[in-house]
Each structure stands twice: as structure tokens, then as C-alpha cells.
C-alpha positions as semicolon CSV with decimal commas, in nm:
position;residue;x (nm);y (nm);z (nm)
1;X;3,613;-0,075;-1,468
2;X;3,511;-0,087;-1,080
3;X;3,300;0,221;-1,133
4;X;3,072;0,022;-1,431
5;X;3,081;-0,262;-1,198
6;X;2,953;-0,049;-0,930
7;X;2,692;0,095;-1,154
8;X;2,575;-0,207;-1,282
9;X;2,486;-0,359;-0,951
10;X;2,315;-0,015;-0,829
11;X;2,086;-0,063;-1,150
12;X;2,036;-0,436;-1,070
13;X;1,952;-0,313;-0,733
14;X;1,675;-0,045;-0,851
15;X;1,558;-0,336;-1,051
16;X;1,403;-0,555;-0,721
17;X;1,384;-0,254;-0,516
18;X;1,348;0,122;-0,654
19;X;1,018;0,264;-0,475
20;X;0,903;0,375;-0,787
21;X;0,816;0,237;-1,151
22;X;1,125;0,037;-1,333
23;X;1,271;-0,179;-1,562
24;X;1,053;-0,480;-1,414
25;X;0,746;-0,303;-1,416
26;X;0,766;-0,118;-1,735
27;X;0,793;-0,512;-1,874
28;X;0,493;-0,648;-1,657
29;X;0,245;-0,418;-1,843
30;X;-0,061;-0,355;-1,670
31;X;0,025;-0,595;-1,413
32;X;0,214;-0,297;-1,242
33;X;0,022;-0,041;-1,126
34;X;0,250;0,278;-0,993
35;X;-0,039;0,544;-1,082
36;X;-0,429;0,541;-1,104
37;X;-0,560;0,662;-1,486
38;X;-0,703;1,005;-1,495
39;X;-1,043;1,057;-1,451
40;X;-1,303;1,347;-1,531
41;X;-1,283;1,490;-1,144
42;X;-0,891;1,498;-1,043
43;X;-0,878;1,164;-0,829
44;X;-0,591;1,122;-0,564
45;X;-0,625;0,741;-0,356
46;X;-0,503;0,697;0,002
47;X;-0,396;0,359;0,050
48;X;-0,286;0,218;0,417
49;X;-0,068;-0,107;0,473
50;X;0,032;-0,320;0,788
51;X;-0,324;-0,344;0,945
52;X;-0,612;-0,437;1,074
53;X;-0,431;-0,258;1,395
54;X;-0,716;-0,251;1,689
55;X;-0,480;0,038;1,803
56;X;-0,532;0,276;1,546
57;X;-0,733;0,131;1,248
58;X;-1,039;0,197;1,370
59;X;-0,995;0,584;1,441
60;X;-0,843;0,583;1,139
61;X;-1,224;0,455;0,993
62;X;-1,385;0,713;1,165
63;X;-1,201;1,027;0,964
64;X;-1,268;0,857;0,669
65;X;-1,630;0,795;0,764
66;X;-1,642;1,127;0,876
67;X;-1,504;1,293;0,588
68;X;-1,707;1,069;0,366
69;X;-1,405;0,913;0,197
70;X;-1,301;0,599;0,047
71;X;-0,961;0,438;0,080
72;X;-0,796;0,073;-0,003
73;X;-0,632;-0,100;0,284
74;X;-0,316;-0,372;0,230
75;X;-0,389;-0,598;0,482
76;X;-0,122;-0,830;0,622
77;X;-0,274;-1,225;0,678
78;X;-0,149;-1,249;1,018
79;X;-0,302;-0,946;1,186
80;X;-0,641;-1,106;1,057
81;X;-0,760;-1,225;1,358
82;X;-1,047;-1,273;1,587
83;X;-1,013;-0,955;1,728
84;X;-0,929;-0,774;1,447
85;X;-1,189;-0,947;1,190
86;X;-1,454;-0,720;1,276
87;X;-1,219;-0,407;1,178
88;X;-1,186;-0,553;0,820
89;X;-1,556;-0,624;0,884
90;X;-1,600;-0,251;0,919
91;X;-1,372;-0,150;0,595
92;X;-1,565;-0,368;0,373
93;X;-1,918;-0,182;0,510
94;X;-1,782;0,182;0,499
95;X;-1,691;0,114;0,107
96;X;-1,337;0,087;0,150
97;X;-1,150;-0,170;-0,082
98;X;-0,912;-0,407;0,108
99;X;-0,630;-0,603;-0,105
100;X;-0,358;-0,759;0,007
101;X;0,044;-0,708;0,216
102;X;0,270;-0,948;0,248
103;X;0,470;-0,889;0,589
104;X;0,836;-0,976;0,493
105;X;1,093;-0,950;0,168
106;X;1,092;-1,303;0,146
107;X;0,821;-1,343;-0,112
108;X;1,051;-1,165;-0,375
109;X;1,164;-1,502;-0,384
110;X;0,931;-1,722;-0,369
111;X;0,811;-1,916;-0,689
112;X;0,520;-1,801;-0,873
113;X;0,324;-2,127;-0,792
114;X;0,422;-2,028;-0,362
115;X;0,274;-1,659;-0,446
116;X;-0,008;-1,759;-0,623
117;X;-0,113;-2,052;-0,362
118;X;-0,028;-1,781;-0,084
119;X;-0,223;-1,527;-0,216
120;X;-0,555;-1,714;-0,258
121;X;-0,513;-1,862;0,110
122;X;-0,499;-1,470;0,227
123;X;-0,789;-1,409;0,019
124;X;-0,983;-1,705;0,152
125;X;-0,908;-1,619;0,519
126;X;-1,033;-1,312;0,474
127;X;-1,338;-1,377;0,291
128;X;-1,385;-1,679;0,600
129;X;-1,328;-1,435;0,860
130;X;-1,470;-1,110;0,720
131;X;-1,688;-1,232;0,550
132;X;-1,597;-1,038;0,177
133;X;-1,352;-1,124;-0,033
134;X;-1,026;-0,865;-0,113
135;X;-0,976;-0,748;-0,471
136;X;-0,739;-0,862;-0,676
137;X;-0,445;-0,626;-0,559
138;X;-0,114;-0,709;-0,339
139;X;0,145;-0,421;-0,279
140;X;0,505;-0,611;-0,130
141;X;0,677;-0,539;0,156
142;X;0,846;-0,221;0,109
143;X;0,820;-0,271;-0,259
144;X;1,061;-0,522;-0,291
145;X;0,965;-0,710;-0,597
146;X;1,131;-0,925;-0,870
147;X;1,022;-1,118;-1,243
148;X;0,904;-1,441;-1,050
149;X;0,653;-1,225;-0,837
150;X;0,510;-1,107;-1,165
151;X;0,450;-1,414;-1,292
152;X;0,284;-1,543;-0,978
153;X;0,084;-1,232;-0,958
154;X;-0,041;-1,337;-1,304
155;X;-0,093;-1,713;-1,212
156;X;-0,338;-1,609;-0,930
157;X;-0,438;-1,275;-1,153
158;X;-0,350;-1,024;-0,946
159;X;-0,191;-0,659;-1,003
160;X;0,105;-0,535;-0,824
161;X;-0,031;-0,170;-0,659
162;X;0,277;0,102;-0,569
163;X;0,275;0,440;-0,492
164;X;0,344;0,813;-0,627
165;X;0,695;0,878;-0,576
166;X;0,731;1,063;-0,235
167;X;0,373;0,966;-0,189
168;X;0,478;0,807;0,123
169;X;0,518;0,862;0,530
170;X;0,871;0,665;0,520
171;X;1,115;0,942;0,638
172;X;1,448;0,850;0,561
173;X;1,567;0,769;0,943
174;X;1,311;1,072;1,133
175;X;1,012;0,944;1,298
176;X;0,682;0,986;1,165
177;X;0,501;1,281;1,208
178;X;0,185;1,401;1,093
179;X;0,322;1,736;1,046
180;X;0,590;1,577;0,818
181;X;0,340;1,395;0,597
182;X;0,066;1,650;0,561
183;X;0,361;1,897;0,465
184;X;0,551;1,675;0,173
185;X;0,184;1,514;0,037
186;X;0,014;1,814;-0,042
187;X;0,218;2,019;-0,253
188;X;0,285;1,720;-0,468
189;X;0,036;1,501;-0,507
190;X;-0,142;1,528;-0,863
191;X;-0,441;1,337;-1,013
192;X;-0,399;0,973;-1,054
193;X;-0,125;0,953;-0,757
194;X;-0,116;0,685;-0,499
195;X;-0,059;0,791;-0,178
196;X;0,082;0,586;0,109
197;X;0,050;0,559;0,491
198;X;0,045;0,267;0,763
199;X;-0,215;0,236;1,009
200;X;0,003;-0,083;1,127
201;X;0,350;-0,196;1,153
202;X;0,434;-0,605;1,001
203;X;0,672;-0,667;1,308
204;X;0,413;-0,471;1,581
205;X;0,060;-0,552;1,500
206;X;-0,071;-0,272;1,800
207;X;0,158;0,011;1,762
208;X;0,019;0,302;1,792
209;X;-0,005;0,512;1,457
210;X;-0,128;0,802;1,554
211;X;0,076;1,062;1,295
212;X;-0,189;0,852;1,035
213;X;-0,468;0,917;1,195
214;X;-0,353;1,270;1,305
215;X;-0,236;1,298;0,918
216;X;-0,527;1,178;0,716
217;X;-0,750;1,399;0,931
218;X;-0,582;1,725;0,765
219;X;-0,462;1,587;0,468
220;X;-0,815;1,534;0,321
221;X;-0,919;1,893;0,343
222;X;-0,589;2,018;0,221
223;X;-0,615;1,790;-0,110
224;X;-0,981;1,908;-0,167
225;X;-0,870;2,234;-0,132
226;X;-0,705;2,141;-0,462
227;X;-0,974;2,020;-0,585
228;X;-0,929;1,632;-0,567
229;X;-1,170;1,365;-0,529
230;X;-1,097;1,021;-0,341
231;X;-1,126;0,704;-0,525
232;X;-0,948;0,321;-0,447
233;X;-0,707;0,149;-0,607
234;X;-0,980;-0,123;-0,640
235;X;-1,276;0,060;-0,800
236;X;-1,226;-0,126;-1,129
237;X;-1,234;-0,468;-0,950
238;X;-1,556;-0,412;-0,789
């Protein structure tokens, strides 16, 4: 009996907060989006969350200028700044798509009327401050999601973006390295997989994340090696 019990919470758990594709998201439709369609050229899309990060951010724009790709950035609505405007600024020029990151678990449980009002405040803020608006895309804090999120996301009309599943620089207790990443991403990414990093941190808005930069720099080559293209999560919306 305590063993069911114990199963049925686990799957109740996975529910709100399996890093992959569930029960919740298989029911949302194409409100959840876990992995980009496939295309004629095998596309792969980097996506970065926590910034704008004047620490790191911007180098992280110059490897992608540099290597002449596009990516989609999850901003979070109180790193927007003064300081930091001009670095969204920037994202919007190079081509990149910018959506939005909630910073804490919390919205999980906020109504669907509180998500949708709070999403189209981000949106305007950024569109105020940057001067572009964000496409219709928000990706939770660490993926934590639940049914009343979906039906705010489709209040305000906006898609829930994941990733591919180990498609991400989490690593289970070690510290980030770009060695780490670079070495577990390119063996296993395939076409239509999201990919994962942070260029920020929601509690530390200027720590330095270097193993991205560091990361992304090699990770680009080694993925057209295999002969993938770069696209963003957004390239329907615009």
C-alpha cells in the first residue's frame, strides 16, 4: 500500500516538475513546446536564461556574432535595467529572439489572470526599455510548471518553451564547466533539440558565467561538425 502511495506522489511530482515533456504538457497541446519541428537543414537552438548579465552577456553576443549565429534569450524582468537595457538592445539588433523567465517557483501558482497580467507587464518593460517587443515565449523557473500556468499562458497567448532532455548545463551538484557541457551536448543533441545554458543566475544578476561563454564558443563548431544549423525558438513568431 505505502509503496503505491509513494508512487503516486513521485508521479504527481513529475507532473509540476519533470524537466522534460509530461502528463501536463502532452494535455496543453501546442502550448508546450519541449522540441523545435524538423526542418529541411538539421536545426539545433541554443537558448540562454537568467540574463541580461553585464558580466557575461555581452561576450556571450560576441561568439554568437562571431560565429554568425542566432539564439533566443529568457530574460528575467528584474535584471532589465538601465544598465543592462542596452544588452537586450544589442540581442534584438544581432537577430537574436528574446522571450521571457520568470525568476522564482512561485508563479506555478499563481492564477492564470496573475500570469497573464505579469507577462504582458514584462513584455511592455521591455519593449519601453529596449525598445522591441519579446515573442510570445516564457520558459519557468527550473521548469516548474502546473495546469493554471497553462491556462494563463493561453489567456495572454503565450507558449511554454523547455528543453531536450540532458540539453542542459545543470550538473546534478558539480559546478559548471565548459568542459562538462561541450562534452554531454554534442554527442546527443539531434535536430529539433533545445538546448539550454545561463548567461545569468535569478538570485545573482552579475555572476560571472564564464563556462557559457567558454562553452558556446566550442560547442558551435562541434554541432556543425554534425552538420546542424542554428535557428530560435521564436522564428515562427517573427
Amino acid at each position: 500500500m505505502w509503496i503505491l502511495v509513494v508512487i503516486g506522489v513521485g508521479i504527481m511530482a513529475l507532473v509540476h516538475t519533470a524537466p522534460a515533456p509530461f502528463v501536463l504538457d502532452a494535455m496543453a497541446g501546442d502550448r508546450a513546446v519541449w522540441h523545435m519541428p524538423r526542418t529541411a537543414v538539421p536545426t539545433v537552438y541554443l537558448t540562454y536564461d537568467d540574463g541580461p548579465n553585464p558580466t557575461t552577456t555581452p561576450e556571450l553576443l560576441d561568439v554568437l556574432a562571431r560565429e554568425g549565429v542566432h539564439a533566443t534569450f529568457f530574460v528575467i524582468d528584474r535584471h532589465l535595467t538601465d544598465e543592462t537595457a542596452p544588452i537586450v538592445r544589442r540581442m534584438f539588433a544581432g537577430g537574436h529572439a528574446v522571450a521571457l523567465h520568470s525568476p522564482s517557483r512561485r508563479f506555478m501558482l499563481a492564477s492564470p489572470s496573475e500570469l497573464a497580467t505579469t507577462l504582458t507587464g514584462w513584455a511592455d518593460r521591455i519593449a519601453s526599455l529596449a525598445g522591441s517587443r519579446p515573442c510570445r515565449a516564457f520558459r519557468p523557473h527550473a521548469g516548474w510548471r502546473g495546469g493554471q500556468m497553462y491556462d494563463g499562458l493561453r489567456e495572454a497567448d503565450y507558449r511554454l518553451v523547455g528543453w531536450g532532455w540532458m540539453l542542459w548545463d545543470f550538473d546534478w551538484g558539480r559546478p559548471r564547466t565548459a568542459d562538462r557541457i561541450v562534452a554531454r551536448m554534442t554527442p546527443r543533441a539531434s535536430a529539433g533539440d533545445i538546448i539550454v545554458m545561463h548567461d545569468g543566475d535569478e538570485s545573482a544578476p552579475r555572476k560571472d558565467q564564464r563556462q557559457t561563454v567558454e562553452a558556446t564558443a566550442r560547442l558551435i563548431p562541434a554541432l556543425r561538425a554534425r552538420g546542424f544549423n542554428f535557428g530560435t525558438v521564436c522564428q515562427n513568431d517573427e
